[in-house]
mmCIF file with all atom_site columns, C-alpha atoms in Angstrom:
data_model
loop_
_atom_site.group_PDB
_atom_site.id
_atom_site.type_symbol
_atom_site.label_atom_id
_atom_site.label_alt_id
_atom_site.label_comp_id
_atom_site.label_asym_id
_atom_site.label_entity_id
_atom_site.label_seq_id
_atom_site.pdbx_PDB_ins_code
_atom_site.Cartn_x
_atom_site.Cartn_y
_atom_site.Cartn_z
_atom_site.occupancy
_atom_site.B_iso_or_equiv
_atom_site.pdbx_formal_charge
_atom_site.auth_seq_id
_atom_site.auth_comp_id
_atom_site.auth_asym_id
_atom_site.auth_atom_id
_atom_site.pdbx_PDB_model_num
ATOM 1   C CA . MET A 1 1   ? 2.636   -21.996 -25.302 1.00 58.00 ? 14  MET A CA 1
ATOM 2   C CA . VAL A 1 2   ? 0.836   -20.857 -28.946 1.00 58.00 ? 15  VAL A CA 1
ATOM 3   C CA . SER A 1 3   ? 2.095   -24.314 -31.104 1.00 65.00 ? 16  SER A CA 1
ATOM 4   C CA . THR A 1 4   ? 0.899   -26.414 -28.182 1.00 68.00 ? 17  THR A CA 1
ATOM 5   C CA . PRO A 1 5   ? -1.483  -25.087 -26.188 1.00 64.00 ? 18  PRO A CA 1
ATOM 6   C CA . ARG A 1 6   ? -2.141  -28.241 -24.257 1.00 70.00 ? 19  ARG A CA 1
ATOM 7   C CA . GLU A 1 7   ? 0.783   -28.307 -22.210 1.00 73.00 ? 20  GLU A CA 1
ATOM 8   C CA . TRP A 1 8   ? -0.065  -24.935 -21.405 1.00 69.00 ? 21  TRP A CA 1
ATOM 9   C CA . PRO A 1 9   ? -3.453  -25.123 -19.826 1.00 72.00 ? 22  PRO A CA 1
ATOM 10  C CA . THR A 1 10  ? -3.925  -21.874 -17.782 1.00 73.00 ? 23  THR A CA 1
ATOM 11  C CA . PHE A 1 11  ? -2.855  -20.187 -20.441 1.00 73.00 ? 24  PHE A CA 1
ATOM 12  C CA . GLU A 1 12  ? -5.940  -21.839 -22.507 1.00 73.00 ? 25  GLU A CA 1
ATOM 13  C CA . ILE A 1 13  ? -8.514  -19.604 -22.168 1.00 74.00 ? 26  ILE A CA 1
ATOM 14  C CA . LEU A 1 14  ? -6.261  -16.463 -23.751 1.00 78.00 ? 27  LEU A CA 1
ATOM 15  C CA . LEU A 1 15  ? -5.148  -18.559 -26.652 1.00 77.00 ? 28  LEU A CA 1
ATOM 16  C CA . ASP A 1 16  ? -8.385  -17.084 -28.866 1.00 77.00 ? 29  ASP A CA 1
ATOM 17  C CA . GLU A 1 17  ? -6.890  -12.945 -27.485 1.00 80.00 ? 30  GLU A CA 1
ATOM 18  C CA . VAL A 1 18  ? -3.226  -14.088 -28.290 1.00 76.00 ? 31  VAL A CA 1
ATOM 19  C CA . GLU A 1 19  ? -4.449  -15.348 -32.221 1.00 81.00 ? 32  GLU A CA 1
ATOM 20  C CA . LYS A 1 20  ? -6.269  -11.919 -32.222 1.00 83.00 ? 33  LYS A CA 1
ATOM 21  C CA . CYS A 1 21  ? -3.219  -10.102 -31.812 1.00 81.00 ? 34  CYS A CA 1
ATOM 22  C CA . LYS A 1 22  ? -1.100  -12.130 -34.144 1.00 82.00 ? 35  LYS A CA 1
ATOM 23  C CA . ARG A 1 23  ? -3.222  -11.474 -37.101 1.00 85.00 ? 36  ARG A CA 1
ATOM 24  C CA . LYS A 1 24  ? -2.562  -7.709  -35.929 1.00 86.00 ? 37  LYS A CA 1
ATOM 25  C CA . PHE A 1 25  ? 1.642   -8.308  -37.008 1.00 82.00 ? 38  PHE A CA 1
ATOM 26  C CA . GLN A 1 26  ? 3.159   -9.201  -39.959 1.00 84.00 ? 39  GLN A CA 1
ATOM 27  C CA . ALA A 1 27  ? 5.873   -10.917 -37.335 1.00 82.00 ? 40  ALA A CA 1
ATOM 28  C CA . PHE A 1 28  ? 5.520   -11.993 -34.705 1.00 74.00 ? 41  PHE A CA 1
ATOM 29  C CA . SER A 1 29  ? 7.063   -14.609 -31.269 1.00 79.00 ? 42  SER A CA 1
ATOM 30  C CA . LEU A 1 30  ? 7.340   -15.004 -27.893 1.00 77.00 ? 43  LEU A CA 1
ATOM 31  C CA . THR A 1 31  ? 10.569  -15.721 -26.100 1.00 84.00 ? 44  THR A CA 1
ATOM 32  C CA . PRO A 1 32  ? 10.420  -17.018 -22.376 1.00 85.00 ? 45  PRO A CA 1
ATOM 33  C CA . ILE A 1 33  ? 12.812  -14.637 -20.541 1.00 84.00 ? 46  ILE A CA 1
ATOM 34  C CA . PRO A 1 34  ? 13.832  -16.817 -17.106 1.00 84.00 ? 47  PRO A CA 1
ATOM 35  C CA . ARG A 1 35  ? 13.001  -15.655 -13.878 1.00 79.00 ? 48  ARG A CA 1
ATOM 36  C CA . THR A 1 36  ? 16.338  -14.880 -12.609 1.00 84.00 ? 49  THR A CA 1
ATOM 37  C CA . LYS A 1 37  ? 16.348  -12.448 -15.415 1.00 85.00 ? 50  LYS A CA 1
ATOM 38  C CA . ASN A 1 38  ? 13.153  -10.583 -14.824 1.00 82.00 ? 51  ASN A CA 1
ATOM 39  C CA . LYS A 1 39  ? 12.690  -10.200 -10.920 1.00 83.00 ? 52  LYS A CA 1
ATOM 40  C CA . ARG A 1 40  ? 10.941  -6.019  -11.001 1.00 81.00 ? 53  ARG A CA 1
ATOM 41  C CA . PRO A 1 41  ? 8.076   -7.586  -13.464 1.00 80.00 ? 54  PRO A CA 1
ATOM 42  C CA . ASP A 1 42  ? 7.560   -10.661 -11.328 1.00 76.00 ? 55  ASP A CA 1
ATOM 43  C CA . LYS A 1 43  ? 7.927   -9.529  -7.978  1.00 78.00 ? 56  LYS A CA 1
ATOM 44  C CA . LEU A 1 44  ? 5.043   -7.083  -10.142 1.00 75.00 ? 57  LEU A CA 1
ATOM 45  C CA . ALA A 1 45  ? 2.988   -10.144 -11.323 1.00 74.00 ? 58  ALA A CA 1
ATOM 46  C CA . GLU A 1 46  ? 2.929   -11.202 -7.617  1.00 74.00 ? 59  GLU A CA 1
ATOM 47  C CA . CYS A 1 47  ? 1.910   -8.715  -6.065  1.00 70.00 ? 60  CYS A CA 1
ATOM 48  C CA . SER A 1 48  ? -0.554  -8.089  -8.177  1.00 66.00 ? 61  SER A CA 1
ATOM 49  C CA . ARG A 1 49  ? -1.999  -12.449 -7.947  1.00 65.00 ? 62  ARG A CA 1
ATOM 50  C CA . SER A 1 50  ? -1.220  -11.490 -4.285  1.00 62.00 ? 63  SER A CA 1
ATOM 51  C CA . ALA A 1 51  ? -4.266  -8.348  -4.432  1.00 56.00 ? 64  ALA A CA 1
ATOM 52  C CA . LEU A 1 52  ? -6.635  -10.257 -5.902  1.00 53.00 ? 65  LEU A CA 1
ATOM 53  C CA . ARG A 1 53  ? -7.745  -12.473 -4.104  1.00 56.00 ? 66  ARG A CA 1
ATOM 54  C CA . TRP A 1 54  ? -9.289  -9.751  -1.775  1.00 53.00 ? 67  TRP A CA 1
ATOM 55  C CA . LEU A 1 55  ? -11.160 -8.376  -4.744  1.00 54.00 ? 68  LEU A CA 1
ATOM 56  C CA . GLY A 1 56  ? -14.141 -10.764 -4.482  1.00 53.00 ? 69  GLY A CA 1
ATOM 57  C CA . ARG A 1 57  ? -14.374 -10.015 -1.073  1.00 53.00 ? 70  ARG A CA 1
ATOM 58  C CA . ASP A 1 58  ? -17.593 -8.378  0.401   1.00 52.00 ? 71  ASP A CA 1
ATOM 59  C CA . VAL A 1 59  ? -16.607 -5.991  2.843   1.00 52.00 ? 72  VAL A CA 1
ATOM 60  C CA . ALA A 1 60  ? -18.264 -5.973  5.874   1.00 50.00 ? 73  ALA A CA 1
ATOM 61  C CA . VAL A 1 61  ? -20.103 -3.088  7.860   1.00 51.00 ? 74  VAL A CA 1
ATOM 62  C CA . PHE A 1 62  ? -20.961 -2.806  11.176  1.00 49.00 ? 75  PHE A CA 1
ATOM 63  C CA . THR A 1 63  ? -23.410 0.341   12.858  1.00 46.00 ? 76  THR A CA 1
ATOM 64  C CA . CYS A 1 64  ? -23.553 0.708   16.788  1.00 43.00 ? 77  CYS A CA 1
ATOM 65  C CA . ASP A 1 65  ? -26.352 1.166   18.691  1.00 41.00 ? 78  ASP A CA 1
ATOM 66  C CA . PRO A 1 66  ? -25.271 5.097   18.877  1.00 43.00 ? 79  PRO A CA 1
ATOM 67  C CA . ALA A 1 67  ? -26.188 5.121   22.841  1.00 46.00 ? 80  ALA A CA 1
ATOM 68  C CA . GLY A 1 68  ? -24.373 1.242   23.000  1.00 46.00 ? 81  GLY A CA 1
ATOM 69  C CA . GLY A 1 69  ? -21.324 2.316   22.828  1.00 50.00 ? 82  GLY A CA 1
ATOM 70  C CA . PHE A 1 70  ? -18.536 0.580   20.357  1.00 49.00 ? 83  PHE A CA 1
ATOM 71  C CA . ASP A 1 71  ? -16.673 -2.727  20.300  1.00 59.00 ? 84  ASP A CA 1
ATOM 72  C CA . ASP A 1 72  ? -13.517 -2.672  18.524  1.00 62.00 ? 85  ASP A CA 1
ATOM 73  C CA . LYS A 1 73  ? -12.608 -5.850  20.147  1.00 67.00 ? 86  LYS A CA 1
ATOM 74  C CA . ALA A 1 74  ? -15.149 -7.611  18.876  1.00 66.00 ? 87  ALA A CA 1
ATOM 75  C CA . CYS A 1 75  ? -14.974 -5.928  15.808  1.00 64.00 ? 88  CYS A CA 1
ATOM 76  C CA . ASN A 1 76  ? -12.087 -7.091  15.093  1.00 64.00 ? 89  ASN A CA 1
ATOM 77  C CA . ASN A 1 77  ? -12.425 -11.289 15.974  1.00 68.00 ? 90  ASN A CA 1
ATOM 78  C CA . TYR A 1 78  ? -15.294 -11.221 13.530  1.00 66.00 ? 91  TYR A CA 1
ATOM 79  C CA . CYS A 1 79  ? -13.099 -9.239  10.813  1.00 63.00 ? 92  CYS A CA 1
ATOM 80  C CA . LYS A 1 80  ? -10.096 -11.649 11.359  1.00 65.00 ? 93  LYS A CA 1
ATOM 81  C CA . THR A 1 81  ? -12.584 -15.147 11.557  1.00 68.00 ? 94  THR A CA 1
ATOM 82  C CA . GLN A 1 82  ? -14.220 -13.802 8.664   1.00 62.00 ? 95  GLN A CA 1
ATOM 83  C CA . GLY A 1 83  ? -10.941 -14.176 6.428   1.00 62.00 ? 96  GLY A CA 1
ATOM 84  C CA . TYR A 1 84  ? -9.211  -10.669 6.962   1.00 57.00 ? 97  TYR A CA 1
ATOM 85  C CA . PRO A 1 85  ? -5.989  -10.906 8.062   1.00 51.00 ? 98  PRO A CA 1
ATOM 86  C CA . GLY A 1 86  ? -5.672  -7.339  8.796   1.00 49.00 ? 99  GLY A CA 1
ATOM 87  C CA . GLY A 1 87  ? -8.603  -7.088  10.453  1.00 50.00 ? 100 GLY A CA 1
ATOM 88  C CA . TYR A 1 88  ? -9.665  -3.353  12.039  1.00 48.00 ? 101 TYR A CA 1
ATOM 89  C CA . CYS A 1 89  ? -12.246 -1.126  13.140  1.00 48.00 ? 102 CYS A CA 1
ATOM 90  C CA . GLY A 1 90  ? -11.623 2.535   12.043  1.00 45.00 ? 103 GLY A CA 1
ATOM 91  C CA . GLY A 1 91  ? -15.270 3.621   10.045  1.00 41.00 ? 104 GLY A CA 1
ATOM 92  C CA . PRO A 1 92  ? -15.183 4.327   6.320   1.00 41.00 ? 105 PRO A CA 1
ATOM 93  C CA . VAL A 1 93  ? -12.628 6.953   7.064   1.00 37.00 ? 106 VAL A CA 1
ATOM 94  C CA . VAL A 1 94  ? -9.967  5.856   9.684   1.00 39.00 ? 107 VAL A CA 1
ATOM 95  C CA . ALA A 1 95  ? -9.616  8.980   11.490  1.00 36.00 ? 108 ALA A CA 1
ATOM 96  C CA . GLU A 1 96  ? -13.628 9.376   11.993  1.00 37.00 ? 109 GLU A CA 1
ATOM 97  C CA . PRO A 1 97  ? -13.578 10.475  15.188  1.00 37.00 ? 110 PRO A CA 1
ATOM 98  C CA . ASP A 1 98  ? -16.899 8.621   16.580  1.00 40.00 ? 111 ASP A CA 1
ATOM 99  C CA . LYS A 1 99  ? -16.173 4.833   15.452  1.00 44.00 ? 112 LYS A CA 1
ATOM 100 C CA . LYS A 1 100 ? -19.775 4.193   14.382  1.00 45.00 ? 113 LYS A CA 1
ATOM 101 C CA . ASN A 1 101 ? -19.170 1.757   11.774  1.00 46.00 ? 114 ASN A CA 1
ATOM 102 C CA . CYS A 1 102 ? -16.869 -1.308  11.886  1.00 51.00 ? 115 CYS A CA 1
ATOM 103 C CA . ILE A 1 103 ? -14.974 -1.854  8.444   1.00 52.00 ? 116 ILE A CA 1
ATOM 104 C CA . CYS A 1 104 ? -13.273 -5.174  7.485   1.00 51.00 ? 117 CYS A CA 1
ATOM 105 C CA . LYS A 1 105 ? -9.834  -4.661  5.150   1.00 49.00 ? 118 LYS A CA 1
ATOM 106 C CA . SER A 1 106 ? -7.101  -5.889  4.689   1.00 44.00 ? 119 SER A CA 1
ATOM 107 C CA . LYS A 1 107 ? -3.805  -4.226  6.212   1.00 41.00 ? 120 LYS A CA 1
ATOM 108 C CA . HIS A 1 108 ? -1.965  -5.742  3.220   1.00 39.00 ? 121 HIS A CA 1
ATOM 109 C CA . LYS A 1 109 ? 0.908   -3.828  1.887   1.00 38.00 ? 122 LYS A CA 1
ATOM 110 C CA . MET A 1 110 ? 1.143   -4.238  -1.888  1.00 33.00 ? 123 MET A CA 1
#
């Protein structure tokens, strides 16, 4: 990867960092490990990549009129249409008794 960077375009932005790190050590080598022999770290990396999809998302918060009530179904539908598959209503804290806010979140467990 380091000796033939054109073959690894995905890692091109990291090559400068690799070069800086290499200069700090007398010996440096990279050894490829097949995914089949690296299952736990591979699963961790997979989970972190799926979590990154949500990092750039805005959290939609709806405040309802205290006299007008709260429409859970409408809020849930909105959250789902905005790409939050686990959209749900529950306020800043799910245990909040009066449910005055609707927050679109992902229920995806990592």
